[in-house]
Short mmCIF file of C-alpha atoms in Angstrom, two decimals:
data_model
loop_
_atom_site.label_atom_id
_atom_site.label_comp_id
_atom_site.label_asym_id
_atom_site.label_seq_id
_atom_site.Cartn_x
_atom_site.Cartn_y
_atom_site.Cartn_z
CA UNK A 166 176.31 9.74 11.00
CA UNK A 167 173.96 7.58 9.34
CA UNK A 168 172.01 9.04 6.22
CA UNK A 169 168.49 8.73 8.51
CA UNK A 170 170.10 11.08 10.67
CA UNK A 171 168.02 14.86 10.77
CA UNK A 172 169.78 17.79 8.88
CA UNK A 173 169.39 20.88 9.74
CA UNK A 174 170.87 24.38 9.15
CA UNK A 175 172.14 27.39 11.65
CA UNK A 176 172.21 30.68 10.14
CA UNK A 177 173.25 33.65 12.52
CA UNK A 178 174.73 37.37 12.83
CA UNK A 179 176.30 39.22 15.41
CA UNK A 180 179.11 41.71 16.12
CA UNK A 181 182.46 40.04 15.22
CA UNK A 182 184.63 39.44 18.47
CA UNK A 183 187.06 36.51 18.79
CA UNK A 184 185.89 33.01 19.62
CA UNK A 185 182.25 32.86 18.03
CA UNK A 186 183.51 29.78 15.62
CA UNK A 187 184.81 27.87 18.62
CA UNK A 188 181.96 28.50 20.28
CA UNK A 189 179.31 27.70 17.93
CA UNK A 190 181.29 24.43 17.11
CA UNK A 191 181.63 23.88 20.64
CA UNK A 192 177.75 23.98 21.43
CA UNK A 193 177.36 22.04 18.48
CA UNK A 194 179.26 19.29 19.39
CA UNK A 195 177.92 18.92 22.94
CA UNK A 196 174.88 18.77 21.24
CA UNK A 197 175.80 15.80 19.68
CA UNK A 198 175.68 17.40 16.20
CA UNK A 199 178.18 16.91 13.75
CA UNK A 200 179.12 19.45 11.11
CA UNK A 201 178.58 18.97 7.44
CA UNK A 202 179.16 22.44 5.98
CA UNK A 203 180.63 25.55 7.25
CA UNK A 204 180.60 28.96 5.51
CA UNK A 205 181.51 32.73 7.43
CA UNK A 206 182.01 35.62 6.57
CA UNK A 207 183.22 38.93 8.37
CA UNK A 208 181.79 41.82 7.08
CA UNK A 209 184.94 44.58 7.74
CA UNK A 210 183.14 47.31 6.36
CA UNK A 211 179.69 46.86 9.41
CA UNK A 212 181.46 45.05 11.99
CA UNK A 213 179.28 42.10 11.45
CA UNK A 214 180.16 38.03 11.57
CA UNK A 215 177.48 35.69 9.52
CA UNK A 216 177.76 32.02 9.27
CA UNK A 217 175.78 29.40 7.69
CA UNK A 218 176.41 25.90 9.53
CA UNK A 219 174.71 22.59 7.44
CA UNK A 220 174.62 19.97 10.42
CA UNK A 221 173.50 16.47 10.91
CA UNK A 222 171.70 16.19 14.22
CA UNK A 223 171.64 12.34 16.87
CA UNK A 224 169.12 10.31 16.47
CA UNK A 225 165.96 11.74 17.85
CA UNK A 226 167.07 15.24 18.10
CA UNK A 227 164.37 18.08 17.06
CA UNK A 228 164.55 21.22 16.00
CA UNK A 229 162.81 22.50 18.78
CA UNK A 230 165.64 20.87 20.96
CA UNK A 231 168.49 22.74 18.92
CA UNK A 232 167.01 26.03 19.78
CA UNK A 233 167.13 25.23 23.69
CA UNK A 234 170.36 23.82 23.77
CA UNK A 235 172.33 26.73 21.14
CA UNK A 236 169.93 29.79 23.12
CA UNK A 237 172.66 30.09 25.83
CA UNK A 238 175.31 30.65 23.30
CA UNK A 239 173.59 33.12 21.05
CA UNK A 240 172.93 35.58 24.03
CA UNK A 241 176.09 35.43 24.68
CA UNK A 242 176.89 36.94 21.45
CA UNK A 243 173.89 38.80 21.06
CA UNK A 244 173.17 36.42 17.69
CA UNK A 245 170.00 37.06 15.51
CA UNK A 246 169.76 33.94 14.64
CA UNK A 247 167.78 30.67 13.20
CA UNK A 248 167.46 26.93 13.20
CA UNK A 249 165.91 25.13 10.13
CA UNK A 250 164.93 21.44 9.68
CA UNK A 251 166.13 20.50 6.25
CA UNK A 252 163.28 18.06 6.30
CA UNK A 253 160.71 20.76 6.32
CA UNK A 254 159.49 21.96 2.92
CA UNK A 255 159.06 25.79 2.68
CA UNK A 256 155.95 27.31 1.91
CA UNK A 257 155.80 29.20 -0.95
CA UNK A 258 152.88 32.07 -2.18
CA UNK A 259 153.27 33.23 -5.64
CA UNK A 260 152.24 36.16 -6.99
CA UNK A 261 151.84 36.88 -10.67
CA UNK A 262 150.03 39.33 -13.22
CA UNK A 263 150.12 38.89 -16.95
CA UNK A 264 153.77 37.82 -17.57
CA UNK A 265 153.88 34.12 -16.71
CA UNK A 266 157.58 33.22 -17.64
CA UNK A 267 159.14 33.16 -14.31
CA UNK A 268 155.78 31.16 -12.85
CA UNK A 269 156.03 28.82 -15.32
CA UNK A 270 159.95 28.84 -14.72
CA UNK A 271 159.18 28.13 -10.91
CA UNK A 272 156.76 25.53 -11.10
CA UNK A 273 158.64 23.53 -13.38
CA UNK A 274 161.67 23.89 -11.33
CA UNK A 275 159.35 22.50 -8.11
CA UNK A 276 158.28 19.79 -10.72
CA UNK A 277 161.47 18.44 -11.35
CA UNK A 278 162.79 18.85 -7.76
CA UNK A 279 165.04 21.54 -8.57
CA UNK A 280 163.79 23.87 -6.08
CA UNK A 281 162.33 22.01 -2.85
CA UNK A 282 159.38 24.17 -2.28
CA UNK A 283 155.66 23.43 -1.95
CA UNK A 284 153.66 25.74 -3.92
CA UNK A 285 150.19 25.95 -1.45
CA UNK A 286 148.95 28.54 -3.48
CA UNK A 287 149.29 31.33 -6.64
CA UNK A 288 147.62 34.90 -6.25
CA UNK A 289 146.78 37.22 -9.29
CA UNK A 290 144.99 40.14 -10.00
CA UNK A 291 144.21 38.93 -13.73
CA UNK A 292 142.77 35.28 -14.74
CA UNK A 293 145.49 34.13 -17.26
CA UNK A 294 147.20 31.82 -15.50
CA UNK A 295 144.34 29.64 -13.97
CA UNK A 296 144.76 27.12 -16.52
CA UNK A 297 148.56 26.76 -15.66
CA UNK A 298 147.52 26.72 -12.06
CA UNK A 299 145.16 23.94 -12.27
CA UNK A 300 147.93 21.50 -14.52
CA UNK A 301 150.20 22.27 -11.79
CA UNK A 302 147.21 21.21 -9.59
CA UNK A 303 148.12 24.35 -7.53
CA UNK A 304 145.14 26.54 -6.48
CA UNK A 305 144.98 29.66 -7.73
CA UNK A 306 143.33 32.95 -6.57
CA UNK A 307 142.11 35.65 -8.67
CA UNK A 308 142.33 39.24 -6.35
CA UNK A 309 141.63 41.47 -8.83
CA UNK A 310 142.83 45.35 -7.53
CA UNK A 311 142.05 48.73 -8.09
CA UNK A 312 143.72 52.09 -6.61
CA UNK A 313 140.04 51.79 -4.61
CA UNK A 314 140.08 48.03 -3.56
CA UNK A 315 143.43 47.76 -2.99
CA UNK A 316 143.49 48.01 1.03
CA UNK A 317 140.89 44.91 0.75
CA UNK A 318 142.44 43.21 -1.57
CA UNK A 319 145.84 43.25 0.27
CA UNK A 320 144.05 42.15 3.45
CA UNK A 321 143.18 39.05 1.34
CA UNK A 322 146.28 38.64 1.08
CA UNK A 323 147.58 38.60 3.90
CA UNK A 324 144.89 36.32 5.27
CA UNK A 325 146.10 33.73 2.63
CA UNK A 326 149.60 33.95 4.05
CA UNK A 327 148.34 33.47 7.77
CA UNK A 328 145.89 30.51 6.30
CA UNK A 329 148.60 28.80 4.38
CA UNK A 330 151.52 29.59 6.72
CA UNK A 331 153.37 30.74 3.75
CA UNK A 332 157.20 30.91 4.65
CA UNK A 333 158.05 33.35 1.50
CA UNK A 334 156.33 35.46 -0.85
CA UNK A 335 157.77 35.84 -4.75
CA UNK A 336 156.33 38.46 -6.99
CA UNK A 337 157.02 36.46 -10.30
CA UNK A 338 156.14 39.69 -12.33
CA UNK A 339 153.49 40.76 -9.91
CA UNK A 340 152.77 44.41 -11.14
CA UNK A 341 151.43 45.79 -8.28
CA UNK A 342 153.50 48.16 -5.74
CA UNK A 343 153.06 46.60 -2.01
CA UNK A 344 151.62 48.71 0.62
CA UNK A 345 154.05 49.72 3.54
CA UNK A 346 152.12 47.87 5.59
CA UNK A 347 152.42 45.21 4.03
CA UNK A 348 155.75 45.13 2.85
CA UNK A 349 156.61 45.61 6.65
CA UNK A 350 154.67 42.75 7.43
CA UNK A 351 156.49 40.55 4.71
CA UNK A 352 160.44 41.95 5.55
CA UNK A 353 162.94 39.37 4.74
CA UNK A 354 159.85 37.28 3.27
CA UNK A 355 159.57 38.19 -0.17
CA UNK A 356 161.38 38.72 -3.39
CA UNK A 357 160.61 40.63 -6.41
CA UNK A 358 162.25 40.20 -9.97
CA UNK A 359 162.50 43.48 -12.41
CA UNK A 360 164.60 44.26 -15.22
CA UNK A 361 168.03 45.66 -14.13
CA UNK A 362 167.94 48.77 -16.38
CA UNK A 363 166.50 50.81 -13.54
CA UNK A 364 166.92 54.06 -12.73
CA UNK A 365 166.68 54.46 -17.04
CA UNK A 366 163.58 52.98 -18.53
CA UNK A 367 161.05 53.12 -16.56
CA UNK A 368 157.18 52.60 -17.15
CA UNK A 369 156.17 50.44 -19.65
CA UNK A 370 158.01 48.59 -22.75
CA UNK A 371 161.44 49.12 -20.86
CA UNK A 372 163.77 47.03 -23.72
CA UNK A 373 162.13 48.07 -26.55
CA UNK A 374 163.28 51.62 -24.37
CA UNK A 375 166.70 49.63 -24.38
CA UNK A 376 166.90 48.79 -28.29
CA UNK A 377 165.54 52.51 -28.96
CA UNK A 378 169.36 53.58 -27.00
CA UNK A 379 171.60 50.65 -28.34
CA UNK A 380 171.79 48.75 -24.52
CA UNK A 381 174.39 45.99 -24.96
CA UNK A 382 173.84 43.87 -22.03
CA UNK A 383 170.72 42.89 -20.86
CA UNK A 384 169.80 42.13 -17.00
CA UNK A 385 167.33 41.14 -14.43
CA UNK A 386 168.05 41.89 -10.54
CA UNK A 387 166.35 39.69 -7.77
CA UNK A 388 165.96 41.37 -4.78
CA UNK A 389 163.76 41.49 -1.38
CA UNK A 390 160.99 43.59 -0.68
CA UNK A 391 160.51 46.79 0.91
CA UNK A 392 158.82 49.91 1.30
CA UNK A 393 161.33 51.42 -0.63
CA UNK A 394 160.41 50.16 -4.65
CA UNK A 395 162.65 48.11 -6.53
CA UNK A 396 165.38 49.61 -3.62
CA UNK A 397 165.47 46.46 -1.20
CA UNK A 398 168.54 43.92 -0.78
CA UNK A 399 169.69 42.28 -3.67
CA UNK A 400 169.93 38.68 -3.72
CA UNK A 401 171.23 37.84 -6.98
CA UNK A 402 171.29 39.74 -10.70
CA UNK A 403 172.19 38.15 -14.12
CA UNK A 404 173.25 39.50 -17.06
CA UNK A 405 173.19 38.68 -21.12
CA UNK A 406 175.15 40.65 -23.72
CA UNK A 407 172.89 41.65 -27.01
CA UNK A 408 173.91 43.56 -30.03
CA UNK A 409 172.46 45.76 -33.22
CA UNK A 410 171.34 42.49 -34.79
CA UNK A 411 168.80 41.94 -31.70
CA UNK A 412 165.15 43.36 -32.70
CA UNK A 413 163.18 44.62 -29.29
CA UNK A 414 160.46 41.25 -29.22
CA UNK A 415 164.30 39.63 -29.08
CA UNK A 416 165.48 41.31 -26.72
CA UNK A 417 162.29 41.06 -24.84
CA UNK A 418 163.09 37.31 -25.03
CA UNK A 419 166.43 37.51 -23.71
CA UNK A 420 165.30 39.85 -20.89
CA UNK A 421 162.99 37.07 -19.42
CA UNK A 422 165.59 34.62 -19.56
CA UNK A 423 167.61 36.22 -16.85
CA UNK A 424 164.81 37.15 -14.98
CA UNK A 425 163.99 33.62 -14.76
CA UNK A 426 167.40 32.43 -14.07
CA UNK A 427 167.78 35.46 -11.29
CA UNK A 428 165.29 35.02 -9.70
CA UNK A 429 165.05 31.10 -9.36
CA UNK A 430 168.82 31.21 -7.86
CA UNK A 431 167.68 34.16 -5.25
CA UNK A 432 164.21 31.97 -4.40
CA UNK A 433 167.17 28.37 -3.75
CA UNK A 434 168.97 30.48 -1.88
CA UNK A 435 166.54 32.06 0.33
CA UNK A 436 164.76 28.54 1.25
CA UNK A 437 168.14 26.94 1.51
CA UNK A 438 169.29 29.58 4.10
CA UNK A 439 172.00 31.07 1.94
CA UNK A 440 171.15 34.34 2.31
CA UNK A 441 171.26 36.67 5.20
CA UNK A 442 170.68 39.81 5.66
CA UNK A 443 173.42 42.62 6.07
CA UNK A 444 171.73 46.35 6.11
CA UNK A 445 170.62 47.10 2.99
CA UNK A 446 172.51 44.52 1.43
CA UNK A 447 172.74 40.46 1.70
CA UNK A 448 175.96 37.83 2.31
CA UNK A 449 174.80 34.51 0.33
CA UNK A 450 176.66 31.60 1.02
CA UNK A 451 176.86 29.57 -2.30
#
């Protein structure tokens, strides 16, 4: 295929039964397609078969076409499933309070091209990071909240996401707890970074907590959200060993490390259509 040619990825699910490979290769190639990449997986434990298919479409072909033409096949095999054009940038909404490592992490990674992500937009309840914001020449949207003005403030929100046709949502040490609502409205959307000591140390100043007890690893866990906090599918966690010598600021420096690094990895993943959803928990395709 020539390098003009239009990529595009096929993520799907379904019940494992013989012949889904042949199949989905089969509809593929009548298509005209031809397969770059080709990851599966067979979940024994569920029942379920995922795959993650990188393809390079004919000349001409759309995305829009794809869908037609593979619909027959996923019913079928009762598929949940998903065609992406590679050539399509995904929208990304930030979120952020008063901890800007793993915004500043982000948008340098978008800088450089490591992640290929538009940023339309961030959101915070506190001012500190308009300056960042504007360098980044991203706008950014102070929505301040209180336990009162948090129902309005939400719908703001959410109107930004409609406005912007956001494609995914990442709390970059957003401290506020989603509504249900919300959080039902964003499933499979967005993804939240804490520290990985959870259930111990919670509340506030969780690694100087850690340094009180002698922790001697140190980790952040990337996951997506849901109604249930800090409970949803986890996308990636990283870890980083620390000892007596380590005071708690030090500690504190370590910890956003790896929540930078964790949550960066789950964010490529999730807008290069690694990651799919298994019950509670998530197959990524490296």
């Amino acid at each position: 295929m020539p390098e003009s040619s239009p990529q595009y990825v096929l993520t799907l699910s379904c019940a494992d039964r013989p012949g889904i490979v042949h199949a989905v290769a089969g509809q593929l190639a009548a298509a005209g397609c031809n397969i770059l990449e080709s990851q599966q997986f067979g979940d024994p434990f569920t029942g379920r078969f995922f795959m993650r298919v990188h393809i390079s479409g004919p000349a001409g072909a759309t995305v829009g076409g794809l869908r037609e033409e593979f619909a027959a096949t996923a019913t079928e095999f009762g598929m949940e499933w998903a065609v992406h054009d590679l050539a399509v940038r995904p929208r990304v909404l930030i979120l952020v309070s008063k901890q800007g490592h793993c915004l500043n992490d982000l948008l340098f990674r978008r800088e450089t091209g490591a992640l290929k992500i538009d940023v339309p937009a961030i959101v915070s309840n506190h001012p500190d990071f308009a300056a960042l914001a504007r360098w980044h020449n991203v706008p950014f949207h102070h929505l301040p909240v209180t336990p009162d003005t948090k129902p309005q403030q939400e719908e703001k929100l959410r109107a930004l996401v409609e406005e912007q046709r956001i494609d995914l949502v990442v709390l970059a040490r957003y401290m506020q707890v989603l509504s249900d609502d919300l959080c039902r409205d964003l499933a499979g959307r967005a993804i939240n970074i804490h520290h990985s000591f959870l259930p111990s140390f919670k509340g506030a100043r969780p690694y100087h907590q850690a340094h009180a007890r002698g922790v001697k690893l140190i980790g952040a866990t990337a996951h997506y959200v849901t109604g249930a906090l800090d409970e949803g599918p986890i996308i990636e966690q990283e870890v980083a060993r620390v000892d007596h010598t380590d005071s708690p600021d030090e500690m504190v420096a370590v910890g956003r490390d790896v929540e930078c690094l964790a949550l960066s990895r789950a964010v490529r993943w999730h807008v290069e259509h690694r990651v799919l959803l298994n019950g509670d928990r998530t197959v990524v395709f490296d």
